[in-house]
CSV table of C-alpha atoms and ligand atoms in Angstrom, one decimal:
chain,number,residue,atom,x,y,z
A,1,MET,CA,-2.1,-59.4,-43.0
A,2,LYS,CA,1.7,-59.4,-43.0
A,3,LYS,CA,3.7,-56.5,-44.3
A,4,ARG,CA,5.1,-57.0,-47.7
A,5,ARG,CA,8.4,-58.7,-47.5
A,6,PHE,CA,11.4,-56.6,-48.6
A,7,LEU,CA,12.3,-56.8,-52.3
A,8,PRO,CA,15.5,-55.4,-53.8
A,9,ASP,CA,15.1,-52.6,-56.3
A,10,ALA,CA,16.1,-54.7,-59.2
A,11,VAL,CA,13.0,-56.9,-58.8
A,12,TYR,CA,10.1,-55.8,-61.1
A,13,ARG,CA,6.8,-57.6,-60.8
A,14,GLY,CA,4.0,-56.4,-63.0
A,15,ARG,CA,0.5,-57.7,-63.8
A,16,PHE,CA,-2.5,-57.5,-66.1
A,17,ALA,CA,-5.8,-57.9,-64.3
A,18,PRO,CA,-8.7,-58.3,-66.6
A,19,SER,CA,-12.3,-58.6,-65.5
A,20,PRO,CA,-14.1,-61.4,-67.3
A,21,THR,CA,-17.1,-59.4,-68.2
A,22,GLY,CA,-16.7,-60.2,-71.9
A,23,PRO,CA,-14.0,-61.2,-74.4
A,24,LEU,CA,-10.8,-59.2,-74.8
A,25,HIS,CA,-11.2,-56.1,-76.9
A,26,PHE,CA,-8.6,-53.8,-78.4
A,27,GLY,CA,-8.5,-51.6,-75.3
A,28,SER,CA,-7.7,-54.5,-73.0
A,29,LEU,CA,-5.1,-55.9,-75.4
A,30,VAL,CA,-3.3,-52.5,-75.2
A,31,ALA,CA,-3.3,-52.7,-71.4
A,32,ALA,CA,-2.1,-56.3,-71.5
A,33,LEU,CA,0.7,-55.4,-74.0
A,34,GLY,CA,1.8,-52.2,-72.2
A,35,SER,CA,2.1,-53.9,-68.9
A,36,TYR,CA,3.9,-56.9,-70.5
A,37,LEU,CA,6.4,-54.8,-72.4
A,38,ASP,CA,7.2,-52.6,-69.4
A,39,ALA,CA,7.8,-55.7,-67.2
A,40,LYS,CA,9.9,-57.5,-69.8
A,41,HIS,CA,11.9,-54.4,-70.7
A,42,HIS,CA,12.9,-54.3,-67.0
A,43,ASN,CA,13.6,-58.1,-67.0
A,44,GLY,CA,10.6,-58.4,-64.8
A,45,ILE,CA,8.0,-60.9,-63.9
A,46,TRP,CA,4.6,-60.5,-65.6
A,47,LEU,CA,1.4,-62.0,-64.1
A,48,VAL,CA,-2.2,-62.4,-65.2
A,49,ARG,CA,-4.8,-62.1,-62.5
A,50,MET,CA,-8.4,-62.8,-63.1
A,51,GLU,CA,-10.6,-60.2,-61.5
A,52,ASP,CA,-13.7,-62.3,-61.4
A,53,LEU,CA,-14.9,-60.8,-58.2
A,54,ASP,CA,-18.1,-59.1,-59.4
A,55,THR,CA,-19.8,-62.3,-60.1
A,56,PRO,CA,-23.1,-60.7,-61.4
A,57,ARG,CA,-21.1,-58.9,-64.1
A,58,CYS,CA,-18.9,-61.9,-65.1
A,59,VAL,CA,-19.8,-63.7,-68.2
A,60,PRO,CA,-19.5,-67.5,-68.2
A,61,GLY,CA,-16.6,-68.6,-70.4
A,62,ALA,CA,-15.1,-65.1,-70.7
A,63,ALA,CA,-12.2,-65.9,-68.4
A,64,ASP,CA,-11.1,-68.8,-70.4
A,65,ASP,CA,-11.7,-66.9,-73.6
A,66,ILE,CA,-9.5,-64.0,-72.5
A,67,LEU,CA,-6.7,-66.5,-71.5
A,68,ARG,CA,-6.9,-68.2,-74.8
A,69,THR,CA,-6.6,-64.9,-76.6
A,70,LEU,CA,-3.7,-63.8,-74.5
A,71,GLU,CA,-1.9,-67.0,-75.4
A,72,VAL,CA,-2.4,-66.4,-79.1
A,73,PHE,CA,-0.7,-63.0,-78.6
A,74,GLY,CA,2.2,-64.7,-76.8
A,75,LEU,CA,1.3,-63.1,-73.5
A,76,HIS,CA,1.9,-65.9,-71.0
A,77,SER,CA,1.7,-65.3,-67.2
A,78,ASP,CA,5.0,-66.1,-65.6
A,79,GLU,CA,3.3,-67.7,-62.5
A,80,PRO,CA,0.0,-69.6,-62.0
A,81,LEU,CA,-3.0,-67.4,-62.2
A,82,ILE,CA,-5.0,-66.3,-59.2
A,83,TYR,CA,-8.7,-65.9,-59.4
A,84,GLN,CA,-10.3,-63.2,-57.2
A,85,SER,CA,-13.4,-65.3,-56.8
A,86,ARG,CA,-11.3,-67.8,-54.8
A,87,ARG,CA,-9.7,-65.2,-52.5
A,88,THR,CA,-12.6,-64.1,-50.3
A,89,SER,CA,-10.9,-65.1,-47.1
A,90,ALA,CA,-8.0,-62.8,-47.8
A,91,TYR,CA,-10.4,-59.9,-48.4
A,92,GLU,CA,-12.2,-60.9,-45.2
A,93,GLU,CA,-8.9,-60.7,-43.3
A,94,ALA,CA,-8.2,-57.2,-44.7
A,95,LEU,CA,-11.7,-56.1,-43.7
A,96,HIS,CA,-11.1,-57.3,-40.1
A,97,ILE,CA,-7.8,-55.3,-40.0
A,98,LEU,CA,-9.8,-52.2,-41.1
A,99,GLN,CA,-12.6,-52.9,-38.6
A,100,ALA,CA,-10.1,-53.3,-35.8
A,101,GLN,CA,-8.8,-49.8,-36.5
A,102,SER,CA,-12.4,-48.4,-36.9
A,103,ALA,CA,-11.3,-47.3,-40.3
A,104,VAL,CA,-14.5,-48.7,-41.8
A,105,TYR,CA,-18.1,-48.4,-40.7
A,106,PRO,CA,-21.4,-50.1,-41.7
A,107,CYS,CA,-23.7,-48.2,-43.9
A,108,CYS,CA,-27.4,-48.6,-44.5
A,109,CYS,CA,-27.9,-46.2,-47.4
A,110,THR,CA,-29.4,-47.3,-50.6
A,111,ARG,CA,-28.1,-46.1,-54.0
A,112,ARG,CA,-31.3,-44.1,-54.3
A,113,GLU,CA,-30.8,-42.3,-51.0
A,114,ILE,CA,-27.2,-41.5,-51.8
A,115,ALA,CA,-28.1,-40.2,-55.3
A,116,ASP,CA,-30.8,-38.0,-53.8
A,117,SER,CA,-28.6,-36.4,-51.2
A,118,ALA,CA,-25.1,-36.5,-52.7
A,119,LEU,CA,-23.0,-34.0,-54.6
A,120,HIS,CA,-21.7,-35.4,-57.9
A,121,GLY,CA,-18.0,-35.9,-58.0
A,122,ILE,CA,-15.5,-37.0,-60.7
A,123,GLU,CA,-16.4,-40.7,-60.1
A,124,GLY,CA,-20.2,-40.5,-59.3
A,125,PRO,CA,-22.0,-39.4,-56.1
A,126,ILE,CA,-19.8,-38.3,-53.2
A,127,TYR,CA,-21.1,-40.1,-50.2
A,128,PRO,CA,-22.3,-37.5,-47.7
A,129,GLY,CA,-21.2,-39.4,-44.6
A,130,THR,CA,-24.7,-40.2,-43.4
A,131,CYS,CA,-23.8,-43.4,-41.5
A,132,ARG,CA,-20.3,-42.3,-40.3
A,133,ASN,CA,-21.5,-41.9,-36.7
A,134,GLY,CA,-23.7,-44.9,-36.7
A,135,ILE,CA,-26.7,-46.4,-38.5
A,136,PRO,CA,-30.0,-44.7,-37.7
A,137,ALA,CA,-32.3,-46.8,-35.4
A,138,GLY,CA,-34.4,-49.4,-37.2
A,139,ARG,CA,-32.1,-49.5,-40.3
A,140,GLU,CA,-30.0,-52.5,-41.3
A,141,ARG,CA,-26.3,-52.6,-42.4
A,142,ARG,CA,-26.0,-53.0,-46.1
A,143,ALA,CA,-22.4,-52.2,-46.9
A,144,TRP,CA,-19.0,-51.4,-45.3
A,145,ARG,CA,-17.4,-48.1,-46.1
A,146,VAL,CA,-13.9,-46.8,-45.4
A,147,ALA,CA,-13.7,-43.4,-43.8
A,148,THR,CA,-11.7,-40.9,-45.9
A,149,ASN,CA,-10.1,-37.6,-44.9
A,150,ASN,CA,-9.0,-34.5,-46.7
A,151,PRO,CA,-5.2,-34.2,-46.6
A,152,ALA,CA,-4.3,-34.7,-50.3
A,153,ILE,CA,-3.1,-38.1,-51.4
A,154,GLU,CA,-0.4,-37.6,-53.9
A,155,PHE,CA,1.6,-39.9,-56.2
A,156,ASP,CA,3.8,-39.5,-59.2
A,157,ASP,CA,2.6,-41.4,-62.1
A,158,ILE,CA,5.3,-42.3,-64.6
A,159,LEU,CA,3.2,-41.0,-67.6
A,160,GLN,CA,0.6,-38.7,-66.0
A,161,GLY,CA,2.8,-36.8,-63.6
A,162,ARG,CA,1.8,-35.8,-60.1
A,163,ILE,CA,-1.7,-36.7,-59.2
A,164,SER,CA,-3.3,-35.2,-56.1
A,165,GLN,CA,-6.7,-36.0,-54.7
A,166,ARG,CA,-8.6,-35.0,-51.6
A,167,LEU,CA,-10.6,-38.2,-51.0
A,168,GLU,CA,-13.2,-36.9,-48.6
A,169,SER,CA,-14.3,-34.0,-50.7
A,170,GLU,CA,-13.7,-35.4,-54.2
A,171,ILE,CA,-14.7,-39.1,-53.8
A,172,GLY,CA,-16.2,-39.5,-50.3
A,173,ASP,CA,-16.2,-42.5,-48.0
A,174,PHE,CA,-16.2,-45.5,-50.4
A,175,VAL,CA,-17.5,-49.1,-50.2
A,176,VAL,CA,-15.1,-51.9,-49.5
A,177,LYS,CA,-17.8,-54.6,-49.0
A,178,ARG,CA,-20.9,-54.2,-51.0
A,179,ALA,CA,-24.6,-54.6,-50.0
A,180,ASP,CA,-24.7,-57.9,-51.9
A,181,GLY,CA,-21.9,-59.3,-49.7
A,182,LEU,CA,-19.2,-59.1,-52.4
A,183,PHE,CA,-15.9,-57.3,-51.8
A,184,ALA,CA,-15.3,-54.2,-53.8
A,185,TYR,CA,-12.7,-53.9,-56.5
A,186,GLN,CA,-10.8,-51.2,-54.6
A,187,LEU,CA,-10.1,-53.5,-51.6
A,188,ALA,CA,-9.5,-56.7,-53.6
A,189,VAL,CA,-7.0,-55.0,-56.0
A,190,VAL,CA,-5.0,-53.7,-53.1
A,191,VAL,CA,-4.9,-57.0,-51.2
A,192,ASP,CA,-4.0,-58.9,-54.3
A,193,ASP,CA,-1.3,-56.5,-55.6
A,194,ALA,CA,0.3,-56.8,-52.2
A,195,PHE,CA,-0.1,-60.6,-52.0
A,196,GLN,CA,1.5,-61.0,-55.4
A,197,ASN,CA,4.3,-58.5,-54.5
A,198,ILE,CA,3.5,-56.3,-57.4
A,199,THR,CA,6.0,-53.5,-57.7
A,200,HIS,CA,4.8,-51.8,-60.9
A,201,ILE,CA,1.2,-51.3,-61.9
A,202,VAL,CA,0.7,-50.5,-65.6
A,203,ARG,CA,-3.0,-50.1,-66.6
A,204,GLY,CA,-5.4,-47.9,-68.4
A,205,ALA,CA,-5.8,-44.2,-67.4
A,206,ASP,CA,-9.5,-44.9,-66.7
A,207,LEU,CA,-8.2,-46.1,-63.3
A,208,LEU,CA,-6.0,-43.1,-62.6
A,209,TYR,CA,-8.5,-41.6,-60.1
A,210,SER,CA,-9.0,-44.9,-58.4
A,211,THR,CA,-5.3,-44.9,-57.4
A,212,PRO,CA,-5.6,-42.5,-54.4
A,213,ARG,CA,-8.4,-44.8,-52.9
A,214,GLN,CA,-6.0,-47.7,-53.3
A,215,ILE,CA,-3.1,-45.8,-51.7
A,216,HIS,CA,-5.4,-44.9,-48.8
A,217,LEU,CA,-6.2,-48.6,-48.3
A,218,GLN,CA,-2.5,-49.5,-48.6
A,219,ARG,CA,-1.7,-47.1,-45.9
A,220,LEU,CA,-4.4,-48.4,-43.6
A,221,LEU,CA,-3.3,-52.0,-44.2
A,222,GLY,CA,0.4,-51.2,-43.8
A,223,LEU,CA,1.2,-52.2,-47.4
A,224,THR,CA,3.8,-50.7,-49.7
A,225,THR,CA,2.6,-48.5,-52.6
A,226,PRO,CA,3.8,-49.7,-55.9
A,227,THR,CA,4.9,-47.5,-58.8
A,228,TYR,CA,2.1,-46.5,-61.2
A,229,MET,CA,2.0,-45.9,-64.9
A,230,HIS,CA,-1.4,-45.2,-66.4
A,231,LEU,CA,-1.6,-45.7,-70.2
A,232,PRO,CA,-3.8,-43.8,-72.5
A,233,ILE,CA,-7.1,-45.7,-73.1
A,234,ALA,CA,-8.6,-46.5,-76.5
A,235,VAL,CA,-11.7,-44.5,-77.2
A,236,ASN,CA,-14.2,-44.7,-80.1
A,237,ALA,CA,-15.2,-41.8,-82.4
A,238,GLN,CA,-17.6,-40.6,-79.7
A,239,GLY,CA,-14.8,-40.4,-77.2
A,240,GLU,CA,-16.1,-43.4,-75.2
A,241,LYS,CA,-13.8,-46.0,-73.7
A,242,LEU,CA,-13.8,-49.2,-75.8
A,243,SER,CA,-15.7,-51.7,-73.6
A,244,LYS,CA,-18.5,-54.2,-73.6
A,245,GLN,CA,-20.9,-51.3,-73.0
A,246,THR,CA,-19.8,-49.4,-76.0
A,247,LEU,CA,-19.9,-52.6,-78.1
A,248,ALA,CA,-16.2,-52.8,-78.8
A,249,PRO,CA,-15.6,-55.7,-81.1
A,250,ALA,CA,-13.9,-58.8,-79.5
A,251,ILE,CA,-10.3,-59.5,-80.5
A,252,THR,CA,-10.0,-62.9,-82.0
A,253,GLY,CA,-6.8,-64.8,-82.7
A,254,ASP,CA,-7.3,-64.4,-86.4
A,255,ASP,CA,-4.6,-62.2,-87.9
A,256,ALA,CA,-3.0,-61.8,-84.5
A,257,LEU,CA,0.1,-60.3,-86.0
A,258,THR,CA,-1.7,-57.4,-87.6
A,259,THR,CA,-3.6,-56.8,-84.3
A,260,LEU,CA,-0.5,-56.9,-82.2
A,261,ILE,CA,1.3,-54.4,-84.5
A,262,ALA,CA,-1.8,-52.2,-84.3
A,263,ALA,CA,-1.6,-52.3,-80.5
A,264,LEU,CA,2.1,-51.4,-80.6
A,265,THR,CA,1.3,-48.5,-82.9
A,266,PHE,CA,-1.5,-47.4,-80.6
A,267,LEU,CA,1.2,-47.3,-77.9
A,268,ARG,CA,3.2,-45.0,-80.2
A,269,GLN,CA,6.0,-47.5,-80.5
A,270,GLN,CA,6.6,-47.1,-84.2
A,271,PRO,CA,7.2,-50.8,-85.2
A,272,PRO,CA,9.3,-51.0,-88.4
A,273,GLY,CA,7.5,-52.3,-91.5
A,274,ASP,CA,9.5,-55.5,-91.8
A,275,LEU,CA,7.8,-56.8,-88.6
A,276,ARG,CA,4.8,-57.5,-90.8
A,277,GLY,CA,6.6,-60.6,-91.9
A,278,ALA,CA,7.8,-61.6,-88.4
A,279,THR,CA,6.4,-64.0,-85.8
A,280,ILE,CA,4.4,-63.0,-82.7
A,281,GLU,CA,7.4,-63.8,-80.6
A,282,GLN,CA,9.7,-61.6,-82.7
A,283,VAL,CA,7.2,-58.7,-82.5
A,284,LEU,CA,7.2,-59.0,-78.7
A,285,GLN,CA,11.0,-59.2,-78.6
A,286,TRP,CA,11.2,-56.0,-80.7
A,287,GLY,CA,8.6,-54.3,-78.5
A,288,THR,CA,10.4,-55.3,-75.4
A,289,ALA,CA,13.9,-54.1,-76.6
A,290,ASN,CA,12.5,-50.8,-78.0
A,291,TRP,CA,9.9,-50.0,-75.4
A,292,GLN,CA,9.7,-46.2,-75.0
A,293,PRO,CA,6.7,-45.4,-72.8
A,294,GLU,CA,7.8,-41.7,-72.6
A,295,ARG,CA,6.1,-41.3,-76.0
A,296,LEU,CA,2.8,-41.6,-74.1
A,297,LYS,CA,3.5,-38.9,-71.6
A,298,ASN,CA,0.5,-36.9,-70.6
A,299,PHE,CA,-1.9,-38.7,-72.9
A,300,ARG,CA,-5.0,-40.1,-71.3
A,301,GLN,CA,-6.7,-41.4,-74.4
A,302,PHE,CA,-6.3,-42.0,-78.1
A,303,PRO,CA,-9.0,-42.6,-80.6
A,304,VAL,CA,-8.9,-45.8,-82.6
B,1,LIG,N1,-10.0,-55.5,-63.4
B,1,LIG,C1,-9.8,-54.1,-63.8
B,1,LIG,C2,-10.4,-53.8,-65.1
B,1,LIG,O1,-10.5,-54.7,-65.9
B,1,LIG,C3,-8.4,-53.6,-63.8
B,1,LIG,C4,-7.8,-53.5,-62.5
B,1,LIG,C5,-6.4,-53.0,-62.4
B,1,LIG,O2,-5.6,-53.1,-63.4
B,1,LIG,O3,-6.1,-52.4,-61.4
B,1,LIG,O4,-10.8,-52.7,-65.4
């Protein structure tokens, strides 16, 4: 994989990367809008990338449905979309680069075995390193894991401040190619953000603690680390993230103006009352001109 080509500071390239596991809900609209407004406020390029990599979780028709809904909200990708399901060879190439450095190793452990022996970390079981020095005789490779280490990986998030994580003790060696042969999100997102020359990643704070894993992979692959801004996520009355699992209602194009203003309000942008009589384009223009993300500083979630 080539190093990312040099881009002058003035270039801003952002993206919204939905997974088509269901229709767009309010939480994903907020992430789409926040990333769009930040890009446009900086005269940047804004892209949509379809993260349809985890095929067993993808719902037929959901990708097109998400795209149609984004169109209703005036959120158009500035460049043609890429679909992760069509980028396997790029992920394969990245895996080869990692293999050539012995940065990854094959792992035979089942979920059950890991759950039985692992400590529980902030993001699930911490892999105890069982296969680090080779697969036990008679066992077969299931997945590929990247070896982690313990010097803290740090980055300064625009909203969440300095984040520091010790990957080995807090997360453990993580999977880059799964037992079912599919590439893992952590690898694919890093490869695609670099491929698309993304300079600014604006997304939900549920991914804040994935970022050090992505920085680890960027370093191993010789890729530049983008700037990160993690927005507060929308949670329900029980404090759960709005998602398909928590039965968040789908956003429809009906009354898009009210929904768009609600998303701006969620992002603490205080849209003036007279926008209620405006068009979608006018609301986006107002949001772009008046974008003040600092109002979201240190917030990881808001109830809706
Ligand atoms: N596809 C991921 C999701 O829907 C988002 C990935 C990202 O923004 O990095 O949760």
